[in-house]
PDB file of C-alpha atoms in Angstrom:
ATOM      1  CA  MET A1231     -13.683  -6.798 -10.115  1.00 89.00           C
ATOM      2  CA  LYS A1232     -10.570  -6.793  -7.914  1.00 94.00           C
ATOM      3  CA  TYR A1233      -9.627  -3.965  -5.586  1.00 96.00           C
ATOM      4  CA  ILE A1234      -7.768  -3.041  -2.406  1.00 97.00           C
ATOM      5  CA  SER A1235      -9.027  -0.717   0.331  1.00 98.00           C
ATOM      6  CA  LYS A1236      -7.286   2.420   1.601  1.00 98.00           C
ATOM      7  CA  GLY A1237      -7.766   4.255   4.883  1.00 97.00           C
ATOM      8  CA  ILE A1238      -7.860   3.622   8.637  1.00 96.00           C
ATOM      9  CA  VAL A1239     -10.825   2.585  10.739  1.00 95.00           C
ATOM     10  CA  ALA A1240     -11.612   5.501  13.053  1.00 95.00           C
ATOM     11  CA  GLU A1241     -12.638   5.327  16.675  1.00 93.00           C
ATOM     12  CA  GLY A1242     -16.358   5.352  17.147  1.00 92.00           C
ATOM     13  CA  SER A1243     -17.031   2.837  14.390  1.00 93.00           C
ATOM     14  CA  THR A1244     -19.817   0.391  15.094  1.00 88.00           C
ATOM     15  CA  GLU A1245     -21.077  -2.722  13.386  1.00 80.00           C
ATOM     16  CA  HIS A1246     -23.669  -0.562  11.592  1.00 87.00           C
ATOM     17  CA  ILE A1247     -21.591   2.549  10.767  1.00 95.00           C
ATOM     18  CA  LEU A1248     -17.980   2.134   9.700  1.00 97.00           C
ATOM     19  CA  LYS A1249     -15.917   5.314  10.009  1.00 97.00           C
ATOM     20  CA  ILE A1250     -12.828   5.496   7.795  1.00 97.00           C
ATOM     21  CA  GLN A1251     -10.140   8.195   7.914  1.00 97.00           C
ATOM     22  CA  ARG A1252      -8.055   9.073   4.878  1.00 96.00           C
ATOM     23  CA  GLY A1253      -6.408  12.277   3.727  1.00 91.00           C
ATOM     24  CA  GLY A1254      -7.687  14.365   6.620  1.00 93.00           C
ATOM     25  CA  TYR A1255     -11.298  13.357   5.977  1.00 95.00           C
ATOM     26  CA  GLU A1256     -13.591  10.959   7.760  1.00 96.00           C
ATOM     27  CA  PHE A1257     -16.049   8.886   5.741  1.00 97.00           C
ATOM     28  CA  GLN A1258     -19.019   6.972   7.114  1.00 97.00           C
ATOM     29  CA  LEU A1259     -19.787   3.719   5.333  1.00 97.00           C
ATOM     30  CA  THR A1260     -22.799   1.480   5.795  1.00 96.00           C
ATOM     31  CA  GLY A1261     -24.267  -1.560   4.074  1.00 94.00           C
ATOM     32  CA  ASP A1262     -22.561  -2.766   0.899  1.00 93.00           C
ATOM     33  CA  ARG A1263     -19.976   0.027   0.962  1.00 95.00           C
ATOM     34  CA  ALA A1264     -18.815  -0.979   4.444  1.00 96.00           C
ATOM     35  CA  ARG A1265     -18.749  -4.694   3.530  1.00 94.00           C
ATOM     36  CA  LEU A1266     -16.802  -4.041   0.339  1.00 95.00           C
ATOM     37  CA  TRP A1267     -14.270  -1.807   2.116  1.00 96.00           C
ATOM     38  CA  LEU A1268     -13.751  -4.383   4.887  1.00 96.00           C
ATOM     39  CA  CYS A1269     -13.211  -7.186   2.349  1.00 95.00           C
ATOM     40  CA  GLY A1270     -10.313  -5.263   0.767  1.00 96.00           C
ATOM     41  CA  ARG A1271      -8.807  -4.036   4.023  1.00 96.00           C
ATOM     42  CA  PHE A1272      -6.088  -6.685   4.455  1.00 96.00           C
ATOM     43  CA  GLY A1273      -5.492  -7.757   0.873  1.00 96.00           C
ATOM     44  CA  VAL A1274      -6.816  -7.854  -2.644  1.00 97.00           C
ATOM     45  CA  ALA A1275     -10.543  -8.564  -2.696  1.00 96.00           C
ATOM     46  CA  ASP A1276     -12.697  -9.733  -5.563  1.00 92.00           C
ATOM     47  CA  ALA A1277     -16.186  -8.242  -5.720  1.00 87.00           C
ATOM     48  CA  ASP A1278     -18.837  -9.804  -7.893  1.00 79.00           C
ATOM     49  CA  GLY A1279     -18.322  -7.757 -11.050  1.00 70.00           C
ATOM     50  CA  THR A1280     -21.567  -9.053 -12.494  1.00 73.00           C
ATOM     51  CA  ASN A1281     -23.590  -7.469  -9.704  1.00 83.00           C
ATOM     52  CA  PRO A1282     -24.301  -3.879 -10.818  1.00 87.00           C
ATOM     53  CA  ARG A1283     -24.929  -2.796  -7.227  1.00 89.00           C
ATOM     54  CA  TYR A1284     -21.405  -3.816  -6.171  1.00 90.00           C
ATOM     55  CA  VAL A1285     -19.864  -2.184  -9.234  1.00 89.00           C
ATOM     56  CA  LYS A1286     -21.696   1.065  -8.431  1.00 93.00           C
ATOM     57  CA  GLU A1287     -20.587   0.989  -4.779  1.00 95.00           C
ATOM     58  CA  LEU A1288     -16.966   0.211  -5.707  1.00 94.00           C
ATOM     59  CA  LEU A1289     -16.925   3.070  -8.196  1.00 93.00           C
ATOM     60  CA  HIS A1290     -18.162   5.389  -5.453  1.00 96.00           C
ATOM     61  CA  LEU A1291     -15.456   4.145  -3.047  1.00 97.00           C
ATOM     62  CA  LYS A1292     -12.851   4.702  -5.787  1.00 96.00           C
ATOM     63  CA  ARG A1293     -14.116   8.263  -6.443  1.00 96.00           C
ATOM     64  CA  VAL A1294     -13.745   9.209  -2.776  1.00 96.00           C
ATOM     65  CA  GLY A1295     -10.308   7.536  -2.573  1.00 96.00           C
ATOM     66  CA  LEU A1296     -11.145   4.578  -0.332  1.00 98.00           C
ATOM     67  CA  THR A1297     -10.361   1.807  -2.823  1.00 97.00           C
ATOM     68  CA  GLU A1298      -7.898   1.242  -5.603  1.00 97.00           C
ATOM     69  CA  PRO A1299      -8.872  -1.053  -8.497  1.00 96.00           C
ATOM     70  CA  VAL A1300      -6.528  -3.937  -9.270  1.00 96.00           C
ATOM     71  CA  GLY A1301      -6.148  -4.758 -12.945  1.00 93.00           C
ATOM     72  CA  GLU A1302      -6.231  -8.318 -14.235  1.00 92.00           C
ATOM     73  CA  GLU A1303      -2.791  -8.032 -15.868  1.00 94.00           C
ATOM     74  CA  PRO A1304       0.221  -9.525 -14.002  1.00 91.00           C
ATOM     75  CA  GLU A1305       1.390  -6.096 -12.826  1.00 95.00           C
ATOM     76  CA  GLY A1306      -2.111  -5.085 -11.649  1.00 96.00           C
ATOM     77  CA  VAL A1307      -1.463  -5.414  -7.913  1.00 97.00           C
ATOM     78  CA  TYR A1308       1.857  -3.559  -8.223  1.00 98.00           C
ATOM     79  CA  ARG A1309       0.153  -0.708 -10.091  1.00 97.00           C
ATOM     80  CA  ALA A1310      -2.562  -0.483  -7.435  1.00 97.00           C
ATOM     81  CA  LEU A1311       0.034  -0.399  -4.635  1.00 98.00           C
ATOM     82  CA  THR A1312       1.929   2.426  -6.369  1.00 97.00           C
ATOM     83  CA  GLN A1313      -1.235   4.504  -5.856  1.00 96.00           C
ATOM     84  CA  CYS A1314      -1.182   3.875  -2.092  1.00 97.00           C
ATOM     85  CA  VAL A1315       0.857   5.325   0.745  1.00 97.00           C
ATOM     86  CA  LEU A1316       2.412   2.475   2.745  1.00 98.00           C
ATOM     87  CA  VAL A1317       2.347   3.336   6.451  1.00 97.00           C
ATOM     88  CA  PRO A1318       3.565   1.190   9.358  1.00 96.00           C
ATOM     89  CA  ALA A1319       0.681   0.291  11.665  1.00 94.00           C
ATOM     90  CA  LYS A1320       0.684   0.866  15.398  1.00 87.00           C
ATOM     91  CA  ALA A1321       2.052  -2.099  17.296  1.00 77.00           C
ATOM     92  CA  GLY A1322      -0.536  -4.665  18.335  1.00 75.00           C
ATOM     93  CA  LYS A1323      -0.292  -7.198  21.133  1.00 75.00           C
ATOM     94  CA  LEU A1324      -0.307 -10.384  19.065  1.00 77.00           C
ATOM     95  CA  ARG A1325       1.866 -10.484  15.986  1.00 83.00           C
ATOM     96  CA  ALA A1326       2.308 -13.069  13.286  1.00 87.00           C
ATOM     97  CA  PRO A1327       5.962 -13.805  12.510  1.00 92.00           C
ATOM     98  CA  LEU A1328       7.501 -12.142   9.467  1.00 95.00           C
ATOM     99  CA  ASN A1329       9.654 -13.735   6.809  1.00 97.00           C
ATOM    100  CA  PRO A1330      13.065 -12.085   6.181  1.00 97.00           C
ATOM    101  CA  LEU A1331      11.874  -9.956   3.241  1.00 98.00           C
ATOM    102  CA  GLU A1332       8.791  -8.766   5.137  1.00 97.00           C
ATOM    103  CA  SER A1333      10.993  -7.891   8.098  1.00 97.00           C
ATOM    104  CA  GLN A1334      13.427  -5.928   5.912  1.00 98.00           C
ATOM    105  CA  THR A1335      10.569  -4.152   4.131  1.00 98.00           C
ATOM    106  CA  LEU A1336       8.978  -3.176   7.432  1.00 97.00           C
ATOM    107  CA  GLN A1337      12.327  -1.853   8.660  1.00 97.00           C
ATOM    108  CA  TRP A1338      12.583   0.326   5.539  1.00 98.00           C
ATOM    109  CA  LEU A1339       9.052   1.622   6.059  1.00 98.00           C
ATOM    110  CA  ARG A1340       9.605   2.392   9.750  1.00 97.00           C
ATOM    111  CA  GLU A1341      13.127   3.776   9.748  1.00 97.00           C
ATOM    112  CA  ALA A1342      13.799   5.340   6.335  1.00 97.00           C
ATOM    113  CA  GLY A1343      13.141   8.903   7.484  1.00 94.00           C
ATOM    114  CA  LEU A1344      10.708   9.415   4.602  1.00 95.00           C
ATOM    115  CA  ARG A1345       7.644   7.680   3.179  1.00 96.00           C
ATOM    116  CA  LEU A1346       8.885   5.085   0.716  1.00 97.00           C
ATOM    117  CA  THR A1347       6.695   4.212  -2.251  1.00 97.00           C
ATOM    118  CA  MET A1348       6.111   0.759  -3.673  1.00 98.00           C
ATOM    119  CA  ALA A1349       8.398   1.573  -6.616  1.00 97.00           C
ATOM    120  CA  GLU A1350      11.168   2.728  -4.260  1.00 97.00           C
ATOM    121  CA  LEU A1351      10.910  -0.501  -2.251  1.00 98.00           C
ATOM    122  CA  VAL A1352      11.190  -2.545  -5.447  1.00 98.00           C
ATOM    123  CA  PHE A1353      14.208  -0.447  -6.498  1.00 96.00           C
ATOM    124  CA  LEU A1354      15.954  -1.059  -3.171  1.00 97.00           C
ATOM    125  CA  ARG A1355      15.344  -4.814  -3.461  1.00 98.00           C
ATOM    126  CA  GLU A1356      16.311  -4.939  -7.141  1.00 97.00           C
ATOM    127  CA  HIS A1357      19.650  -3.250  -6.399  1.00 96.00           C
ATOM    128  CA  GLY A1358      20.388  -5.242  -3.227  1.00 97.00           C
ATOM    129  CA  ILE A1359      20.325  -2.168  -0.990  1.00 97.00           C
ATOM    130  CA  ALA A1360      19.699  -3.302   2.576  1.00 96.00           C
ATOM    131  CA  PRO A1361      18.683  -0.997   5.437  1.00 97.00           C
ATOM    132  CA  ARG A1362      21.943   0.401   6.801  1.00 96.00           C
ATOM    133  CA  THR A1363      22.566   3.082   9.404  1.00 96.00           C
ATOM    134  CA  GLU A1364      23.868   5.524   6.797  1.00 97.00           C
ATOM    135  CA  LEU A1365      20.557   5.283   4.877  1.00 97.00           C
ATOM    136  CA  LEU A1366      18.111   5.293   7.795  1.00 97.00           C
ATOM    137  CA  GLY A1367      16.589   8.141   9.781  1.00 96.00           C
ATOM    138  CA  GLU A1368      15.698  11.710   8.957  1.00 96.00           C
ATOM    139  CA  GLU A1369      19.340  12.800   9.025  1.00 97.00           C
ATOM    140  CA  ASN A1370      20.116  10.334   6.201  1.00 97.00           C
ATOM    141  CA  ARG A1371      17.075  10.855   3.984  1.00 95.00           C
ATOM    142  CA  GLN A1372      19.155  12.767   1.421  1.00 96.00           C
ATOM    143  CA  ALA A1373      21.588   9.849   1.117  1.00 96.00           C
ATOM    144  CA  LEU A1374      18.699   7.420   0.641  1.00 97.00           C
ATOM    145  CA  THR A1375      17.068   9.670  -1.945  1.00 95.00           C
ATOM    146  CA  GLU A1376      20.352   9.921  -3.866  1.00 94.00           C
ATOM    147  CA  ALA A1377      20.752   6.134  -3.739  1.00 94.00           C
ATOM    148  CA  ILE A1378      17.341   5.687  -5.376  1.00 94.00           C
ATOM    149  CA  TYR A1379      17.053   8.632  -7.753  1.00 92.00           C
ATOM    150  CA  THR A1380      19.527   9.136 -10.561  1.00 85.00           C
ATOM    151  CA  GLN A1381      19.414  11.014 -13.855  1.00 83.00           C
ATOM    152  CA  ASP A1382      17.508   8.029 -15.280  1.00 77.00           C
ATOM    153  CA  THR A1383      14.860   7.808 -12.531  1.00 75.00           C
ATOM    154  CA  ILE A1384      14.296  11.364 -11.303  1.00 80.00           C
ATOM    155  CA  PHE A1385      11.465  12.262 -13.698  1.00 79.00           C
ATOM    156  CA  ASP A1386       7.801  11.770 -12.766  1.00 78.00           C
ATOM    157  CA  ASN A1387       6.620   8.160 -12.904  1.00 81.00           C
ATOM    158  CA  VAL A1388       9.824   6.895 -14.535  1.00 91.00           C
ATOM    159  CA  LEU A1389      10.791   4.834 -11.483  1.00 92.00           C
ATOM    160  CA  GLU A1390       7.295   3.305 -11.270  1.00 93.00           C
ATOM    161  CA  ALA A1391       7.449   2.288 -14.932  1.00 92.00           C
ATOM    162  CA  GLN A1392      10.986   0.886 -14.638  1.00 93.00           C
ATOM    163  CA  MET A1393      10.211  -1.104 -11.495  1.00 95.00           C
ATOM    164  CA  GLU A1394       7.080  -2.524 -13.109  1.00 95.00           C
ATOM    165  CA  ARG A1395       9.469  -4.632 -15.191  1.00 96.00           C
ATOM    166  CA  ALA A1396      11.849  -5.479 -12.321  1.00 96.00           C
ATOM    167  CA  ALA A1397      12.579  -9.148 -11.720  1.00 97.00           C
ATOM    168  CA  CYS A1398      11.785  -8.824  -8.007  1.00 97.00           C
ATOM    169  CA  ARG A1399       8.508  -6.919  -8.449  1.00 98.00           C
ATOM    170  CA  GLU A1400       6.242  -9.841  -7.558  1.00 98.00           C
ATOM    171  CA  GLU A1401       8.451 -10.789  -4.610  1.00 98.00           C
ATOM    172  CA  MET A1402       8.033  -7.273  -3.177  1.00 98.00           C
ATOM    173  CA  VAL A1403       4.299  -7.260  -3.904  1.00 98.00           C
ATOM    174  CA  ARG A1404       3.982 -10.505  -1.896  1.00 98.00           C
ATOM    175  CA  ALA A1405       6.026  -8.983   0.951  1.00 98.00           C
ATOM    176  CA  VAL A1406       3.878  -5.832   1.117  1.00 98.00           C
ATOM    177  CA  LEU A1407       0.655  -7.847   0.916  1.00 98.00           C
ATOM    178  CA  GLY A1408       2.038 -10.126   3.653  1.00 97.00           C
ATOM    179  CA  LEU A1409       2.655  -7.096   5.878  1.00 97.00           C
ATOM    180  CA  LEU A1410      -0.856  -5.847   5.151  1.00 97.00           C
ATOM    181  CA  LYS A1411      -2.421  -9.234   5.939  1.00 96.00           C
ATOM    182  CA  LYS A1412      -0.414  -9.468   9.166  1.00 95.00           C
ATOM    183  CA  LYS A1413      -1.643  -5.972  10.108  1.00 94.00           C
ATOM    184  CA  ARG A1414       1.859  -4.479  10.174  1.00 96.00           C
ATOM    185  CA  ILE A1415       1.062  -1.758   7.636  1.00 97.00           C
ATOM    186  CA  VAL A1416      -1.972   0.183   6.458  1.00 97.00           C
ATOM    187  CA  LEU A1417      -2.629   1.653   3.037  1.00 98.00           C
ATOM    188  CA  LEU A1418      -3.594   5.283   2.669  1.00 96.00           C
TER     189      LEU A1418
END
């Protein structure tokens, strides 16, 4: 059973009680729930799906919004990431180097002036739209929105479905997972 964790570790967490913040709530996790959440914190984790205890704990974490299941199909990770909010992490002292696509993706996430979704990032890559001054910042969020959303993509979930079939989907999934692994973003 594959999954990815969502939320931020809160101050005051200990090795016995893990405190996670998400959506204005703070959750306290212990035991298997804490271990499972930590395993999926920086990438896709695979819990022992044959162990009923783990399945039960993962279902609980899903119900409270702290994990997102990843399907076995090729687009499974993409679908899971479309259910997450991608947020740039606070700068740490030591940083792993980024490849060019990770760097561009992080720039979009930091400077776009709005929270970009996974589908929007895939759209920008698919159409060769690079971060430019006229598309970055709060003052240019309307221009960026108009660049992404057209008559064909404005309806609910249409962009997500279209980008699921995009040629660069897996490339963007790898870039986002790379940013997550390198602790440059968090998933909410």
